[in-house]
Tab-separated table of C-alpha atoms in Angstrom:
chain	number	residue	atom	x	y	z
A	1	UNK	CA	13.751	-24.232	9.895
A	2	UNK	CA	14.092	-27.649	8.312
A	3	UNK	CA	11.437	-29.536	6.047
A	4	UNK	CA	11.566	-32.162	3.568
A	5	UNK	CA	10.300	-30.323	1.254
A	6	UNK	CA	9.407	-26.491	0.107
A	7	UNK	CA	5.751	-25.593	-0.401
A	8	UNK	CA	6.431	-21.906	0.532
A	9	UNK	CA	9.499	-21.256	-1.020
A	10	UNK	CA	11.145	-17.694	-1.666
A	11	UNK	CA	13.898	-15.595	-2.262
A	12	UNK	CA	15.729	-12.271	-1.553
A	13	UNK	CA	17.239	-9.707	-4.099
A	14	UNK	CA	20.259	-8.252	-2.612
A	15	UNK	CA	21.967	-5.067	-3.668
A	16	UNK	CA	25.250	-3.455	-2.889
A	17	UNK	CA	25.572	0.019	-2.624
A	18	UNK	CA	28.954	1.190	-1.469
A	19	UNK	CA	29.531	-0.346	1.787
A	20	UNK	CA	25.646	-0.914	2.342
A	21	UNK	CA	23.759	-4.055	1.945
A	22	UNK	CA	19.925	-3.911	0.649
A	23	UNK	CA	17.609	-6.737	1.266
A	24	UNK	CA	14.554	-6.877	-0.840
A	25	UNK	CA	11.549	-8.889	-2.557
A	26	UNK	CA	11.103	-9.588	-5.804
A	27	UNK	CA	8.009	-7.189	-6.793
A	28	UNK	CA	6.052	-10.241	-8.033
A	29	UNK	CA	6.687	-12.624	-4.900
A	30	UNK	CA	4.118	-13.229	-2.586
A	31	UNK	CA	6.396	-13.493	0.991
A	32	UNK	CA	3.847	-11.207	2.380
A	33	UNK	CA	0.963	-13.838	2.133
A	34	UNK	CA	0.216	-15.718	4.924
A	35	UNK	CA	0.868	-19.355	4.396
A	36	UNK	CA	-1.849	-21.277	4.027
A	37	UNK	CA	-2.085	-24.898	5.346
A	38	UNK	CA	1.218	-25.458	5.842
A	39	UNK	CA	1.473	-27.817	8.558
A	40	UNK	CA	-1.016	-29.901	6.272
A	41	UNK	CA	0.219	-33.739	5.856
A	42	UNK	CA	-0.349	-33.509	2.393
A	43	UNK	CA	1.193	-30.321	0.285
A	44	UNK	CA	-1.548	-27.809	-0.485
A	45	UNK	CA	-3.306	-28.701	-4.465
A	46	UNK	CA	-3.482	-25.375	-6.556
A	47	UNK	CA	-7.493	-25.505	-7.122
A	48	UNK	CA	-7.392	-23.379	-10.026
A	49	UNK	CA	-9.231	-20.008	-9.642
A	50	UNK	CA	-11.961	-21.023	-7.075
A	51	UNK	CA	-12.748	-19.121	-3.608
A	52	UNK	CA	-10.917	-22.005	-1.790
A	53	UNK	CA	-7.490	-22.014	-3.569
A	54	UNK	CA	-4.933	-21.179	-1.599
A	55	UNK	CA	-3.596	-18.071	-3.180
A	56	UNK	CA	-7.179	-16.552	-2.780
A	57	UNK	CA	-7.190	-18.105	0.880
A	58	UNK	CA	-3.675	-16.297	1.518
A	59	UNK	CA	-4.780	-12.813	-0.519
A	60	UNK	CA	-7.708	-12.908	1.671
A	61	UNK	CA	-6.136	-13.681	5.461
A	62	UNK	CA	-3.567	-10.757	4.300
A	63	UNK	CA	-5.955	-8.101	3.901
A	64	UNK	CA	-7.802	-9.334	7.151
A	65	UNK	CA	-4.592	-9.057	8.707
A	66	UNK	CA	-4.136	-5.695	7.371
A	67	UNK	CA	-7.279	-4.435	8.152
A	68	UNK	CA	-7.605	-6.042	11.663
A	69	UNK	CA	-4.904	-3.552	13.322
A	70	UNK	CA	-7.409	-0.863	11.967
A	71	UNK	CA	-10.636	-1.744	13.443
A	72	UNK	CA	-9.313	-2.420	16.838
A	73	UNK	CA	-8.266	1.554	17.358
A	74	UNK	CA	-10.194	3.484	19.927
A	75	UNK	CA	-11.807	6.247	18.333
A	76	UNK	CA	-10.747	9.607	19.728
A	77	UNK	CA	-7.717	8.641	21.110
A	78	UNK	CA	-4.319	10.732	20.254
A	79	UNK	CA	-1.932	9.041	18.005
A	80	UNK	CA	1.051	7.405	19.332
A	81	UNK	CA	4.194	9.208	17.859
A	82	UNK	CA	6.839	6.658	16.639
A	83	UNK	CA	10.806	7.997	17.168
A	84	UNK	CA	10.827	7.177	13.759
A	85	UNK	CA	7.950	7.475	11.833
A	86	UNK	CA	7.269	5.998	8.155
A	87	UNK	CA	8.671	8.747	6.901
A	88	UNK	CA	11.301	7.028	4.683
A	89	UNK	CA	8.786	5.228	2.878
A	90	UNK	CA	6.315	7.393	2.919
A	91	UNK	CA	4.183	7.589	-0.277
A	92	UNK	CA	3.259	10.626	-1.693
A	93	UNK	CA	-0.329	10.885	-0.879
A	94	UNK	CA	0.105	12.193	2.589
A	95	UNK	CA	-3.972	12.620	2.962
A	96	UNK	CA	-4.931	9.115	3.540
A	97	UNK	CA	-1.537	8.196	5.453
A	98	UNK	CA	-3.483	10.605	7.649
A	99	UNK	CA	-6.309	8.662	8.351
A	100	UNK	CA	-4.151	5.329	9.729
A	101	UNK	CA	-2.760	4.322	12.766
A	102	UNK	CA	0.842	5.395	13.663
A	103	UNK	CA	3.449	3.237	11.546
A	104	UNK	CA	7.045	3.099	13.229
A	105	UNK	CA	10.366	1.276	12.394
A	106	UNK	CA	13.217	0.818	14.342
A	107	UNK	CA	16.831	0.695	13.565
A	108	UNK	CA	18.661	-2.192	15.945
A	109	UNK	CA	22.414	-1.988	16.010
A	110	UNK	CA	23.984	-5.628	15.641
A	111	UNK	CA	27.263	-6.097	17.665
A	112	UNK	CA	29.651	-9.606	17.080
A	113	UNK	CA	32.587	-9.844	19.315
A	114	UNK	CA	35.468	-11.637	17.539
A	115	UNK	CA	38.448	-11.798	20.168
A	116	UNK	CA	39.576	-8.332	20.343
A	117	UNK	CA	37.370	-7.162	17.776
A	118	UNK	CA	34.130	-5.740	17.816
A	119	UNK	CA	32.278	-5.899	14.808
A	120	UNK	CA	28.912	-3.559	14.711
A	121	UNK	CA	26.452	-3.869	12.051
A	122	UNK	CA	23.447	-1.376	11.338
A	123	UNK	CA	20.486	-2.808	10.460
A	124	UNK	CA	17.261	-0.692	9.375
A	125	UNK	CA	14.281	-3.150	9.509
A	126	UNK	CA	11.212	-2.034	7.330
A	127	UNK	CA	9.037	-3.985	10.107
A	128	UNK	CA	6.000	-2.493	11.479
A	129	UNK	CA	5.198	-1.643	14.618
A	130	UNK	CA	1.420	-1.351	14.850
A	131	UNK	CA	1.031	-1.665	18.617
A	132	UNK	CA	1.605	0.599	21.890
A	133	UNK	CA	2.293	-1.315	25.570
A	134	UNK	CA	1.184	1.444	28.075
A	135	UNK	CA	3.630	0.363	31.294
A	136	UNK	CA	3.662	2.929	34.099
A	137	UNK	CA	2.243	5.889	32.419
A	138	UNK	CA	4.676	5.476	29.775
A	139	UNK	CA	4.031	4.611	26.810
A	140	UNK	CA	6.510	2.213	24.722
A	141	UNK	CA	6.186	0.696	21.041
C-alpha cells in the first residue's frame, strides 16, 4: 500500500532462533486497533482524553470486534473442533477458555520455485479463525 503520508504507522520485532524466523509486536503497539478514520482527507487530531479521540474510538471498535464473534453463537450448538486448536498459546486459565468459541490456527506451507530449485517455507500464522462454512454436510474452517 502506498500513501503520502503515515498516520497508522508500525513496526515488527523480529527474532532469530536457529534457522527459525519470529515475527512479533512490540508489547506497547497498538497494530491490533482498528484504524480509525483513515481514509479521512485531513489526518486524524489527537483530542486529548475525550470519548471521541481516536485511540478511545479504536480501543472501543476493538472490543466490539472482539465481542461481536461472541454474541452471534447459537446457544446449544456443539463446538467446532479446529485441527489445531489454540493450544500453543493457550493461557493458563483453562476455565474461561472454556466458555469461548473454538479458536483455530493454521500452518500454510509457502513454496518459491527458483529454476530447478524449490524453495519451501513454513509459516505458522497466529491468525484466528472464528468462523465455520457448513458446505455439504461438512463442515470446514
Amino acid at each position: 500500500m502506498c500513501c503520502t503520508r503515515s498516520v497508522y504507522s508500525w513496526d515488527i520485532v523480529i527474532h532469530r532462533v536457529g534457522s527459525k524466523l519470529f515475527f512479533d509486536r512490540r508489547p506497547t503497539s497498538d497494530l491490533d486497533y482498528p484504524t480509525v478514520s483513515e481514509t479521512a482527507i485531513e489526518p486524524p487530531q489527537e483530542e486529548g482524553n475525550t470519548i471521541n479521540s481516536p485511540r478511545n474510538l479504536a480501543i472501543e471498535a476493538m472490543y466490539i470486534n472482539r465481542n461481536f464473534s461472541q454474541q452471534v453463537l447459537k446457544m446449544g450448538e456443539e463446538k467446532f473442533s479446529f485441527d489445531h486448536p489454540n493450544t500453543p498459546f493457550a493461557e493458563d486459565d483453562a476455565s474461561e477458555a472454556s466458555n469461548i468459541a473454538s479458536v483455530g490456527y493454521r500452518q500454510v506451507e509457502l513454496r518459491t520455485l527458483k529454476s530447478h530449485l524449490c524453495v519451501c517455507v513454513h509459516l505458522l500464522a497466529r491468525e484466528h479463525q472464528i468462523s465455520v462454512w457448513v458446505c455439504r454436510s461438512k463442515r470446514q474452517p
